[in-house]
Coordinates of C-alpha atoms in Angstrom, one line a residue:
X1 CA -5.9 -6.2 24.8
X2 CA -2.3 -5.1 23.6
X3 CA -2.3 -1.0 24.2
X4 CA 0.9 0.9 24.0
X5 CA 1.1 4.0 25.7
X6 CA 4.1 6.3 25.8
X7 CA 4.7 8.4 28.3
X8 CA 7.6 10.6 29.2
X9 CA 7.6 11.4 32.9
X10 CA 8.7 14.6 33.2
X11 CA 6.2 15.5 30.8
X12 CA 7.8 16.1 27.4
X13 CA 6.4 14.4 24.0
X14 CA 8.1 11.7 23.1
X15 CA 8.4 10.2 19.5
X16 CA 8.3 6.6 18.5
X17 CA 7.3 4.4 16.0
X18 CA 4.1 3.9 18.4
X19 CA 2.9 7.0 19.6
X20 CA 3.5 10.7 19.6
X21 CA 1.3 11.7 22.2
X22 CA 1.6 10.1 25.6
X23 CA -2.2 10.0 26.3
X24 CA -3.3 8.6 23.6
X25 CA -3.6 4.8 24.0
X26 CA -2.9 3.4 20.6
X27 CA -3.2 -0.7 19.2
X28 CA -0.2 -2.2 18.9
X29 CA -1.4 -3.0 15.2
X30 CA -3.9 -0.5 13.4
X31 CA -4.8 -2.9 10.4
X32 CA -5.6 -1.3 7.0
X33 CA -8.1 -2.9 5.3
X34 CA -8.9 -2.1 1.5
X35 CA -12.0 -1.2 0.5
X36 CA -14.8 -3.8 -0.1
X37 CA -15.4 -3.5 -3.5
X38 CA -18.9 -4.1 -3.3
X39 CA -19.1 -0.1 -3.7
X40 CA -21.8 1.6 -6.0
X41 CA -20.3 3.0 -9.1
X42 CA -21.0 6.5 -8.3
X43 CA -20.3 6.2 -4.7
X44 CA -17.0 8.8 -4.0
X45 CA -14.4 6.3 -2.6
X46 CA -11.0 7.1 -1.1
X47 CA -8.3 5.8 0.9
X48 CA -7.9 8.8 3.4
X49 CA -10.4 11.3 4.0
X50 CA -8.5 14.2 6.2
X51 CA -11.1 16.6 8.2
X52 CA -9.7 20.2 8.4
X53 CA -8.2 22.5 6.3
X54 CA -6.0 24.3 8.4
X55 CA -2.0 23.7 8.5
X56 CA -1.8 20.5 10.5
X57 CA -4.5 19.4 7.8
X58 CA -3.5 20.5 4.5
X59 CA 0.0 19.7 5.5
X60 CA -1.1 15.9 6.1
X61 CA -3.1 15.8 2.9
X62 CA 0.4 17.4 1.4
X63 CA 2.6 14.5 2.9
X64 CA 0.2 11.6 2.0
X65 CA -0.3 12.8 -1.6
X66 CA 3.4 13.2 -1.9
X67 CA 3.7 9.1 -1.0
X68 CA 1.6 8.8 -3.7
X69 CA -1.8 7.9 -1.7
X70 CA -5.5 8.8 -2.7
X71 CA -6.5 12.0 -0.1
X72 CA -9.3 13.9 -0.2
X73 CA -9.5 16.7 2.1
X74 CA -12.7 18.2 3.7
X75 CA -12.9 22.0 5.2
X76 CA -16.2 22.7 6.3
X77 CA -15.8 26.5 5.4
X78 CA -12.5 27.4 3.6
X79 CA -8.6 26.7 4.4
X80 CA -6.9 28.8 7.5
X81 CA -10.9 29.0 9.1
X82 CA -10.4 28.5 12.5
X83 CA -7.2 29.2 14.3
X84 CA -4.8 28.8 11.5
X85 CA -5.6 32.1 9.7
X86 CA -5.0 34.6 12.9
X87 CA -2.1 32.8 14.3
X88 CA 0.7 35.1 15.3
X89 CA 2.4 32.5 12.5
X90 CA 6.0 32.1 14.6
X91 CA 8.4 29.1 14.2
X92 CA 10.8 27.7 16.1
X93 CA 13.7 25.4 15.9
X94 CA 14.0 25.3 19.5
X95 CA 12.4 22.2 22.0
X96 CA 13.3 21.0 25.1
X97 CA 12.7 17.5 24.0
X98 CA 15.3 16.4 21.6
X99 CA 12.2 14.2 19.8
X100 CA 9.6 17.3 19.2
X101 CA 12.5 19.7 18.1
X102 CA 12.8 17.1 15.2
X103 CA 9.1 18.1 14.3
X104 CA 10.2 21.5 14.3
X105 CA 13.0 20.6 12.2
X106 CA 10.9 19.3 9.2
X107 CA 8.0 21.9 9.8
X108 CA 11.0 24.6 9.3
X109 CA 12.9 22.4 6.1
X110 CA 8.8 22.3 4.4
X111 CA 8.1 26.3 5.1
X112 CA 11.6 26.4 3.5
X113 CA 11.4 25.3 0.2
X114 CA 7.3 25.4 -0.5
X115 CA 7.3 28.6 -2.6
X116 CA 10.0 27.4 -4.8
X117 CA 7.8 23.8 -5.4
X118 CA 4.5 25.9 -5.3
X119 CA 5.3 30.2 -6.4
X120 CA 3.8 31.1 -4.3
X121 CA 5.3 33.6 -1.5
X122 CA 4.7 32.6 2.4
X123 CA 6.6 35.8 4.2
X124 CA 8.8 33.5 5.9
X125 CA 11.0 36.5 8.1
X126 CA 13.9 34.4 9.1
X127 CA 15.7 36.7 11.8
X128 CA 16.2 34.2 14.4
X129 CA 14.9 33.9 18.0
X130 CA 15.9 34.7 21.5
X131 CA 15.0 33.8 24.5
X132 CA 15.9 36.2 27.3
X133 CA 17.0 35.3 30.8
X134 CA 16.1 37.7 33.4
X135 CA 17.9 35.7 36.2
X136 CA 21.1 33.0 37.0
X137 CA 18.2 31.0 37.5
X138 CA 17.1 31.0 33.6
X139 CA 20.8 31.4 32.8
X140 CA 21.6 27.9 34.1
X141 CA 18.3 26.9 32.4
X142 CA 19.8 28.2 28.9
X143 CA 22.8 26.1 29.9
X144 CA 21.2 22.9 30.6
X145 CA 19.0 23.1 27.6
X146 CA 22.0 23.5 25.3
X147 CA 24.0 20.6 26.9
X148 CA 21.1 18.8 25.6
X149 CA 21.0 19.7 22.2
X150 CA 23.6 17.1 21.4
X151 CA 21.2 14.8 20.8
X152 CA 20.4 16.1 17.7
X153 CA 22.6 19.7 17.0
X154 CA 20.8 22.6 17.0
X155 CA 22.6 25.7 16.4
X156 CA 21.8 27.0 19.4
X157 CA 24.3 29.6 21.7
X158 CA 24.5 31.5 24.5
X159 CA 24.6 35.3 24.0
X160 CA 26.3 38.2 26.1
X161 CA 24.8 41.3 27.4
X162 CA 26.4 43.1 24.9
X163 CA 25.5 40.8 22.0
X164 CA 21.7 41.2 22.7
X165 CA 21.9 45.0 23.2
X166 CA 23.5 44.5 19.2
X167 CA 20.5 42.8 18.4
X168 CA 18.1 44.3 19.8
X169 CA 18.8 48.1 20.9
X170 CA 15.1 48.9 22.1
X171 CA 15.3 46.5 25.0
X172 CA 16.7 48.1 28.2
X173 CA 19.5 46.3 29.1
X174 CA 19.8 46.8 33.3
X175 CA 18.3 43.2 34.5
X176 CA 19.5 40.8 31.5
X177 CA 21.8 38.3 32.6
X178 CA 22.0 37.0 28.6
X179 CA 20.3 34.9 26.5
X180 CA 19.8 32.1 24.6
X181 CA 20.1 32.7 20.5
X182 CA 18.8 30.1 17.8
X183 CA 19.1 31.7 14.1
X184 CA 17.2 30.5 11.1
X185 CA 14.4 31.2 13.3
X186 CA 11.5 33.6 12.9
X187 CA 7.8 34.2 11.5
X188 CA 5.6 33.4 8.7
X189 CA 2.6 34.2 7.2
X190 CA 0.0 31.5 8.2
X191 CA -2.5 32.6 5.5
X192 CA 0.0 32.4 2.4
X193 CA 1.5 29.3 3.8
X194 CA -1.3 27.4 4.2
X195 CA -2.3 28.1 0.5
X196 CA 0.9 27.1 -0.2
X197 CA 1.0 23.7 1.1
X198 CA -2.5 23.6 -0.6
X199 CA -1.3 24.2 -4.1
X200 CA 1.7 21.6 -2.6
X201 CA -1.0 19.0 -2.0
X202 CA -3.1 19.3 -5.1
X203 CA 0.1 19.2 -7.1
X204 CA 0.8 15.9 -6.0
X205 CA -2.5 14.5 -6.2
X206 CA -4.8 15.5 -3.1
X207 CA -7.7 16.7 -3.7
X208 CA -9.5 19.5 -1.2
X209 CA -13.3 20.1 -1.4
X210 CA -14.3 23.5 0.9
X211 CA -17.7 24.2 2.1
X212 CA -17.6 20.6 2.5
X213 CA -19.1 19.8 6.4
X214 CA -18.8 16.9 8.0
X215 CA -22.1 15.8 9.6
X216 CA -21.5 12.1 10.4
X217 CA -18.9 9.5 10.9
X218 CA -19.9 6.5 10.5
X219 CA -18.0 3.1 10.7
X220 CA -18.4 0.2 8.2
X221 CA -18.1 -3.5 8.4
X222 CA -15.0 -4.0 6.4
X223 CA -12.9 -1.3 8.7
X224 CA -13.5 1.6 6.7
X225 CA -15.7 4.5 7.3
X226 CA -19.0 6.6 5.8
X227 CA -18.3 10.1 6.1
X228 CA -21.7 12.0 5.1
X229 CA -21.5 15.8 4.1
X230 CA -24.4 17.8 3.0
X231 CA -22.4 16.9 -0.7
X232 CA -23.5 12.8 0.1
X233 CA -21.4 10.3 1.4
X234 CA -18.1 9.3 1.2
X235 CA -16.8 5.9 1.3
X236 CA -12.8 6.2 3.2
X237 CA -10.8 3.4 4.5
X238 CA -9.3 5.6 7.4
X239 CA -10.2 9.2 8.7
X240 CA -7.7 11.8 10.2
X241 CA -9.1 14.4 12.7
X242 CA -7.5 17.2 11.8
X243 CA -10.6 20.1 12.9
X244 CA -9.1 21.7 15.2
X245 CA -11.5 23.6 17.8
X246 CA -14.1 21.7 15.8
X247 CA -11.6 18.2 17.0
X248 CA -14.7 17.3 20.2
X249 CA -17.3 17.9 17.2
X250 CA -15.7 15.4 15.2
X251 CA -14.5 13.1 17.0
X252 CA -18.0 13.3 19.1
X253 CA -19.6 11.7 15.3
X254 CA -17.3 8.9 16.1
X255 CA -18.1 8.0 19.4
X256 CA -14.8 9.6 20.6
X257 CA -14.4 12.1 23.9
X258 CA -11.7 13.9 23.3
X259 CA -9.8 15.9 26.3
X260 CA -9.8 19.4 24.2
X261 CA -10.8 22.6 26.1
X262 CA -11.0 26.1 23.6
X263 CA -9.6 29.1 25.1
X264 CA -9.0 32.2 24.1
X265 CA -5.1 33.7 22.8
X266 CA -4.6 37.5 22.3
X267 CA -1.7 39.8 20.9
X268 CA -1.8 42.9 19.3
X269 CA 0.0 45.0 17.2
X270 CA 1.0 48.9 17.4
X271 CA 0.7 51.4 14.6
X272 CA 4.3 52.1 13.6
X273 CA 6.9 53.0 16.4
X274 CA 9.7 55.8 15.8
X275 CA 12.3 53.5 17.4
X276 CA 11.7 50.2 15.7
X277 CA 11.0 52.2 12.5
X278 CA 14.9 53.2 13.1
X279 CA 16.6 49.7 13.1
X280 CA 18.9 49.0 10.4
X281 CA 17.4 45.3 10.3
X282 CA 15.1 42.9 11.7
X283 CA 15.3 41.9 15.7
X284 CA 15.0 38.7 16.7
X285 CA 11.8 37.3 18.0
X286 CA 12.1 37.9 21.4
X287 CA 10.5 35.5 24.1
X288 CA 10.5 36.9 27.6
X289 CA 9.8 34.0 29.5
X290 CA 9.6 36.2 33.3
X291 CA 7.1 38.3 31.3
X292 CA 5.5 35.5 29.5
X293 CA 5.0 37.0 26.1
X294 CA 6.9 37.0 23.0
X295 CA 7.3 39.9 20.9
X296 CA 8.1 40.7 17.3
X297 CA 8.6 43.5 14.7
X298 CA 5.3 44.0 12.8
X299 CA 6.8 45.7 9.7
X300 CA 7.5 48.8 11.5
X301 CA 5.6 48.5 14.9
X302 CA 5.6 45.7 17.5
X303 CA 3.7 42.4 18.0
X304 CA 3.3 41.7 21.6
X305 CA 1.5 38.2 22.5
X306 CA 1.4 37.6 26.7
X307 CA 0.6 33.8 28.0
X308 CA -2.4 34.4 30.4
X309 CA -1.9 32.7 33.5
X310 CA -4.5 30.2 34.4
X311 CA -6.3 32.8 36.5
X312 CA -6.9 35.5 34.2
X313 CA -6.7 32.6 30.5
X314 CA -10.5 32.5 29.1
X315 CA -11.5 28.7 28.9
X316 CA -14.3 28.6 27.0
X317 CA -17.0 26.1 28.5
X318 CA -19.9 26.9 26.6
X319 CA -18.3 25.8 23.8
X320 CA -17.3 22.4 25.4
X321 CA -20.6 22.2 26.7
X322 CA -22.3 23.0 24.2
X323 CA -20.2 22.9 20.9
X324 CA -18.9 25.7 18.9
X325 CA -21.4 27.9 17.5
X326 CA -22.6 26.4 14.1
X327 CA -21.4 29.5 11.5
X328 CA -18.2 30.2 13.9
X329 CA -15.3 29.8 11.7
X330 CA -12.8 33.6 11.1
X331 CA -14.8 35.4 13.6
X332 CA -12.7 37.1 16.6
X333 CA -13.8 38.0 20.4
X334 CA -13.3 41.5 21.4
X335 CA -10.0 42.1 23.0
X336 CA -9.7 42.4 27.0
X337 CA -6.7 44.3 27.6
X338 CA -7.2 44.4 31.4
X339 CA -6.3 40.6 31.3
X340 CA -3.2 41.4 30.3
X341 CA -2.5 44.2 32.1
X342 CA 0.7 42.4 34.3
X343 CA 2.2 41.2 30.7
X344 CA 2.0 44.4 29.0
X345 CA 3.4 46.8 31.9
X346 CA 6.4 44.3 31.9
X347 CA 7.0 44.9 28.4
X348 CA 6.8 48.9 28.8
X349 CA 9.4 48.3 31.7
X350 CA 11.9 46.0 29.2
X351 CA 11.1 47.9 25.8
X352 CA 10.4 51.3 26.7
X353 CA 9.3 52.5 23.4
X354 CA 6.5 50.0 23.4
X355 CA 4.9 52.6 26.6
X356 CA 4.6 55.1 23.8
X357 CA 3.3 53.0 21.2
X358 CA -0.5 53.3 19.9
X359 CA -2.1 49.7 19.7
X360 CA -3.5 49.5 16.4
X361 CA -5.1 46.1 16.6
X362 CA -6.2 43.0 19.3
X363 CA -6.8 39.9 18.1
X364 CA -8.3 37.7 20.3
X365 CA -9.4 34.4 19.0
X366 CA -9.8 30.6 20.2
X367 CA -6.3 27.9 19.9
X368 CA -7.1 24.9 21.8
X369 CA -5.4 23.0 24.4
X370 CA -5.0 19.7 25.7
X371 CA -5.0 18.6 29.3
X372 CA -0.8 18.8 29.5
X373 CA -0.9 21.2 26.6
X374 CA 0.8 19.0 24.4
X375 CA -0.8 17.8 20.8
X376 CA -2.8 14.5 20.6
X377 CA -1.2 12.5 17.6
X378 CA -1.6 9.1 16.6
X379 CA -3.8 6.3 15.9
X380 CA -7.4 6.4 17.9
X381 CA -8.9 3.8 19.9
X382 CA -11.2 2.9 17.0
X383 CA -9.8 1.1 13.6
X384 CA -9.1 3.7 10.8
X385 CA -9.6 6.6 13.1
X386 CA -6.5 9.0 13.5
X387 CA -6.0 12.0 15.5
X388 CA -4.3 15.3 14.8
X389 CA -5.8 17.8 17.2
X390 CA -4.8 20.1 20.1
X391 CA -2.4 22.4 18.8
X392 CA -1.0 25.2 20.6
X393 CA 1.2 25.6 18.5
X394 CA 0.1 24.7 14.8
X395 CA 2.5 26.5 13.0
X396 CA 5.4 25.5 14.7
X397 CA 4.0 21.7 14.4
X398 CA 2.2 21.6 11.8
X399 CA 4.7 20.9 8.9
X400 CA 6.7 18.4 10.3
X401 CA 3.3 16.3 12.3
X402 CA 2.0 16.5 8.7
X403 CA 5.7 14.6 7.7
X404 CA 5.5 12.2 10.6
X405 CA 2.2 11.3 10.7
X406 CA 2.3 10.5 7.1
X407 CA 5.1 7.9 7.6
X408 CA 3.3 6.4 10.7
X409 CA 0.3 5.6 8.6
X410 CA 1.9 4.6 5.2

């Protein structure tokens, strides 16, 4: 057989007209067939059934419907269940990889301009991000990765000492070398912009059924594919895994194994803090790459979400083992501050008013990773099946996998 893989060796994504994800093998031609026509009259039919209602989902359904295609999406519960509605919601211009910075590009031009399409408001804080270097180490780091933005300009530059203390007086300033400054950056609201997209999608056509479960995939002699629901079945020519930590349920009713391993993310927030309640405007979202967190202003208190090392990071094997609990969908695990404990004193040490600071919430709830941590995008290894699963980082993806995705399969 004629597989393509892509693969970039020093293990960034790559994009291409034949694959987004390098461990994905995908045919070198996915044929589309139409629809036998031998369908009963009261049979539901459509072109593209997408499964998953969170923002790599509704913003596919969004980005077909707006080519003009027939998409019906299915969320077993309702839209943001999952990982999508407790998302720390940042986004990021920024990518070592020329290619996925493009992704970020279009998820950040979407997130834009959706309330003025839609009305409706997404809390999009635009105050830009830095990424502090600690060492001459990271410094010639923030070097090389601006030499290479080039490739496709990216406002990104260099700051001084003194124009991080500017931005961000609470962080104590004795071991920064500099740092690295994209604006336009920030945070948004996950919830709001999810429903935005939503009202997006159904503006242009899409239509999105929730409490709509998917309980078996089944393909069909002429390419396309029986999805049954508790609801009946529905007749698709091509299916897009979009589930999330649900993706191994999924794509399991297809026959597929798919390399996706739940864990558990936490951050919290503090009630408000004197100092940040004193800034005359927003900081920057900070990412303290030493520390391994990043850390943003949460109205007048502090968001602060570490990167657990490998040691102390929750993988969660029942679930792999056994699947996700049946009913799980915006539940949340109790927080386990001890497992952070090397993060957080590192941020008391950088932002001293953070030592002082009463937490006023954890949230602690399951993203889901890939192997090499990177998103599986793309074409399947079975006709009409497509993949959008493994998202660290959905937000930052999610608008502009929904854009390219949508051209890959029109």
């Amino acid at each position: 057989a004629n597989w393509q893989t892509i693969r970039n060796r020093k293990g960034s994504e790559m994009l291409s007209k034949s694959c987004f994800r390098g461990h994905i093998l995908a045919p070198a031609r996915h044929t589309i067939r139409k629809l036998s026509c031998s369908a009963e009259p009261d049979q539901d039919v459509h072109d593209t059934v997408v499964v998953g209602g969170g923002v790599v989902g509704v913003s596919l359904a969004y980005h077909l419907a707006r080519r003009g295609k027939d998409v019906l999406l299915l969320e077993k519960s309702e839209l943001t269940a999952g990982s999508t509605w407790h998302a720390a919601g940042l986004v990021t211009l920024y990518h070592p990889s020329p290619n996925v910075k493009r992704v970020h590009y279009d998820s950040m031009n979407l997130y834009a301009q959706i309330t003025a399409e839609t009305g409706q408001e997404v809390g999009f804080h635009r105050p830009g991000s830095l990424r502090l270097a600690f060492t001459p180490h990271r410094m010639e780091e923030f070097r090389y990765a601006l030499g290479r933005q080039g490739h496709k300009d990216a406002p990104l530059r260099l700051l001084s000492k003194a124009e991080i203390k500017e931005k961000v007086p609470i962080l104590r300033m004795d071991d920064v070398e500099g740092g690295l400054f994209t604006p336009g950056e920030g945070h948004i609201d996950p919830y709001s912009l999810t429903q935005a997209i939503a009202i997006g999608a159904r503006k242009h056509g899409a239509k999105i059924k929730q409490g709509s479960e998917v309980t078996g995939l089944d393909p069909r002699p002429d390419g396309g594919w029986d999805v049954t629901t508790p609801a009946g079945t529905i007749r698709a020519n091509r299916v897009v895994n979009c589930s999330g930590f649900w993706g191994r349920e999924i794509g399991g009713l297809a026959g597929l194994d798919l390399p996706l391993v739940p864990v558990q993310h936490q951050y919290l927030v503090t009630k408000s803090v004197a100092e940040v309640q004193a800034l005359k405007k927003e900081i920057p979202v900070l990412r303290h790459l030493e520390g391994s967190f990043y850390l943003r202003m949460e109205r007048d208190g502090l968001l602060i979400g570490p990167y657990e090392n490998h040691e102390a990071m929750v993988q969660m094997e029942d679930w792999v083992k056994k699947g996700v609990p049946k009913d799980f969908g915006k539940e949340l695990y109790p927080g386990d501050l001890d497992r952070l404990g090397p993060h957080l004193e590192r941020c008391m040490e950088d932002f001293p008013c953070f030592a002082n600071a009463e937490i006023q919430s954890v949230v602690n709830g399951p993203i889901t990773y890939t192997p090499d941590l990177l998103p599986m995008v793309g074409p399947s290894l079975l006709p009409n099946m497509w993949l959008a699963v493994g998202f660290g980082y959905g937000i930052a993806h999610g608008g502009g996998v929904g854009k390219y995705l949508s051209s890959w399969m029109c």
